[in-house]
Short mmCIF file of C-alpha atoms in Angstrom, two decimals:
data_model
loop_
_atom_site.label_atom_id
_atom_site.label_comp_id
_atom_site.label_asym_id
_atom_site.label_seq_id
_atom_site.Cartn_x
_atom_site.Cartn_y
_atom_site.Cartn_z
CA UNK A 94 38.29 -21.81 -54.50
CA UNK A 95 40.16 -19.26 -52.41
CA UNK A 96 39.65 -15.60 -53.30
CA UNK A 97 42.34 -12.99 -52.69
CA UNK A 98 42.73 -9.35 -53.68
CA UNK A 99 45.27 -6.58 -54.02
CA UNK A 100 45.10 -3.55 -51.79
CA UNK A 101 44.13 -1.60 -54.95
CA UNK A 102 40.96 -3.68 -55.24
CA UNK A 103 40.08 -3.34 -51.54
CA UNK A 104 40.58 0.44 -51.55
CA UNK A 105 38.49 0.96 -54.69
CA UNK A 106 35.79 -1.45 -53.46
CA UNK A 107 35.47 0.37 -50.11
CA UNK A 108 35.43 3.78 -51.80
CA UNK A 109 32.68 2.73 -54.22
CA UNK A 110 30.56 0.80 -51.71
CA UNK A 111 30.42 3.88 -49.47
CA UNK A 112 28.66 5.84 -52.23
CA UNK A 113 24.89 5.50 -52.56
CA UNK A 114 24.98 5.14 -56.35
CA UNK A 115 27.35 2.15 -56.12
CA UNK A 116 25.91 0.40 -53.06
CA UNK A 117 25.12 -2.74 -55.13
CA UNK A 118 28.78 -3.44 -55.86
CA UNK A 119 29.14 -5.81 -52.90
CA UNK A 120 26.18 -7.93 -54.04
CA UNK A 121 27.54 -8.03 -57.61
CA UNK A 122 30.99 -9.20 -56.42
CA UNK A 123 29.46 -11.85 -54.14
CA UNK A 124 27.05 -13.10 -56.81
CA UNK A 125 29.73 -13.46 -59.48
CA UNK A 126 32.81 -14.66 -57.59
CA UNK A 127 31.68 -16.73 -54.61
CA UNK A 128 30.69 -20.41 -54.90
CA UNK A 129 31.34 -20.60 -58.64
CA UNK A 130 33.03 -23.23 -60.79
CA UNK A 131 36.17 -22.42 -62.74
CA UNK A 132 34.17 -22.66 -65.96
CA UNK A 133 31.78 -19.98 -64.72
CA UNK A 134 34.65 -17.74 -63.64
CA UNK A 135 36.47 -18.02 -66.96
CA UNK A 136 33.78 -16.10 -68.82
CA UNK A 137 34.87 -12.63 -69.78
CA UNK A 138 37.54 -11.12 -71.99
CA UNK A 139 40.90 -12.86 -71.66
CA UNK A 140 43.77 -10.38 -71.54
CA UNK A 141 46.48 -13.04 -71.89
CA UNK A 142 46.77 -16.32 -73.77
CA UNK A 143 47.29 -18.59 -70.78
CA UNK A 144 45.05 -21.59 -70.13
CA UNK A 145 46.60 -22.19 -66.67
CA UNK A 146 46.54 -18.59 -65.41
CA UNK A 147 43.96 -16.60 -67.34
CA UNK A 148 43.95 -12.83 -66.77
CA UNK A 149 40.32 -11.78 -67.23
CA UNK A 150 38.37 -8.56 -67.64
CA UNK A 151 34.74 -9.16 -66.66
CA UNK A 152 31.69 -6.94 -66.91
CA UNK A 153 29.39 -7.24 -63.89
CA UNK A 154 25.74 -6.14 -63.94
CA UNK A 155 25.49 -5.46 -67.66
CA UNK A 156 26.37 -2.37 -69.65
CA UNK A 157 26.15 0.24 -66.92
CA UNK A 158 27.61 -1.88 -64.15
CA UNK A 159 31.18 -2.58 -63.15
CA UNK A 160 34.32 -3.90 -64.73
CA UNK A 161 36.49 -6.26 -62.73
CA UNK A 162 40.03 -7.44 -63.48
CA UNK A 163 41.23 -10.71 -62.01
CA UNK A 164 43.67 -13.58 -62.37
CA UNK A 165 42.78 -17.25 -62.01
CA UNK A 166 45.57 -19.62 -61.04
CA UNK A 167 43.95 -22.94 -61.77
CA UNK A 168 46.57 -25.27 -60.25
CA UNK A 169 46.31 -23.38 -56.94
CA UNK A 170 42.50 -23.19 -57.13
CA UNK A 171 42.84 -19.47 -56.42
CA UNK A 172 41.35 -16.27 -57.78
CA UNK A 173 43.05 -12.90 -57.40
CA UNK A 174 40.94 -9.75 -57.74
CA UNK A 175 43.09 -6.88 -58.95
CA UNK A 176 40.82 -3.92 -59.62
CA UNK A 177 37.19 -2.89 -60.03
CA UNK A 178 35.62 0.26 -61.44
CA UNK A 179 32.12 1.39 -62.37
CA UNK A 180 31.26 1.95 -66.01
CA UNK A 181 28.95 4.92 -65.31
CA UNK A 182 28.35 7.64 -62.73
CA UNK A 183 30.70 10.15 -61.15
CA UNK A 184 33.47 7.55 -60.65
CA UNK A 185 32.75 5.75 -63.91
CA UNK A 186 35.07 5.09 -66.82
CA UNK A 187 34.73 2.91 -69.88
CA UNK A 188 38.03 1.13 -69.30
CA UNK A 189 41.47 1.40 -67.73
CA UNK A 190 44.61 2.00 -69.80
CA UNK A 191 46.78 -0.79 -71.18
CA UNK A 192 49.55 0.50 -68.90
CA UNK A 193 47.26 0.04 -65.89
CA UNK A 194 46.40 -3.51 -66.98
CA UNK A 195 50.10 -4.33 -67.29
CA UNK A 196 50.85 -2.71 -63.92
CA UNK A 197 48.14 -4.79 -62.20
CA UNK A 198 49.36 -7.99 -63.87
CA UNK A 199 52.92 -7.46 -62.64
CA UNK A 200 51.76 -6.30 -59.21
CA UNK A 201 49.63 -9.38 -58.55
CA UNK A 202 52.57 -11.73 -59.08
CA UNK A 203 54.78 -9.61 -56.83
CA UNK A 204 52.05 -9.50 -54.16
CA UNK A 205 51.60 -13.29 -54.32
CA UNK A 206 55.35 -13.75 -53.91
CA UNK A 207 55.47 -11.30 -50.96
CA UNK A 208 52.27 -12.67 -49.37
CA UNK A 209 50.89 -9.13 -49.51
CA UNK A 210 47.22 -9.81 -50.21
CA UNK A 211 43.83 -9.87 -48.54
CA UNK A 212 41.76 -13.03 -48.41
CA UNK A 213 38.06 -12.57 -49.02
CA UNK A 214 35.36 -14.50 -47.21
CA UNK A 215 31.70 -13.94 -46.42
CA UNK A 216 30.04 -13.24 -43.10
CA UNK A 217 27.43 -15.65 -41.71
CA UNK A 218 24.62 -14.00 -43.66
CA UNK A 219 26.64 -14.41 -46.90
CA UNK A 220 25.80 -10.79 -47.73
CA UNK A 221 28.96 -9.03 -46.52
CA UNK A 222 32.56 -9.45 -47.68
CA UNK A 223 35.23 -9.79 -45.01
CA UNK A 224 38.80 -8.80 -45.93
CA UNK A 225 41.49 -10.57 -43.87
CA UNK A 226 45.08 -9.36 -44.13
CA UNK A 227 46.74 -12.29 -42.40
CA UNK A 228 46.60 -14.75 -45.27
CA UNK A 229 48.62 -17.75 -46.28
CA UNK A 230 48.69 -17.64 -50.07
CA UNK A 231 49.00 -21.08 -51.71
CA UNK A 232 52.58 -21.71 -52.81
#
């Protein structure tokens, strides 16, 4: 499965991972999203009713951890990370607004169409996420 993300996700991820209290975010993202089956990735709260392109809100690391929003496009074997936020701490919030969820949903489709995404991969140690701008998104 190929993993892509919006600039919104990358910016928030980098902002959070630079703070000591959120330094585990990278490990949580790697552990949940990399080398997983579609069945494993479909767990979470579905924000739409689509079986082919589920829009999912997923809690990472339990109650005080992070919330991640992503889209699975099953026929393309692709996952699109849209946004992440902590549930607690100085940057924490319990949820994002419905307007924000709708904005992200529309933005991901526009970004796929415009090939304006980052592709995520892991370094050799499999402990560091690499964001590559020059991606070829599956058509």
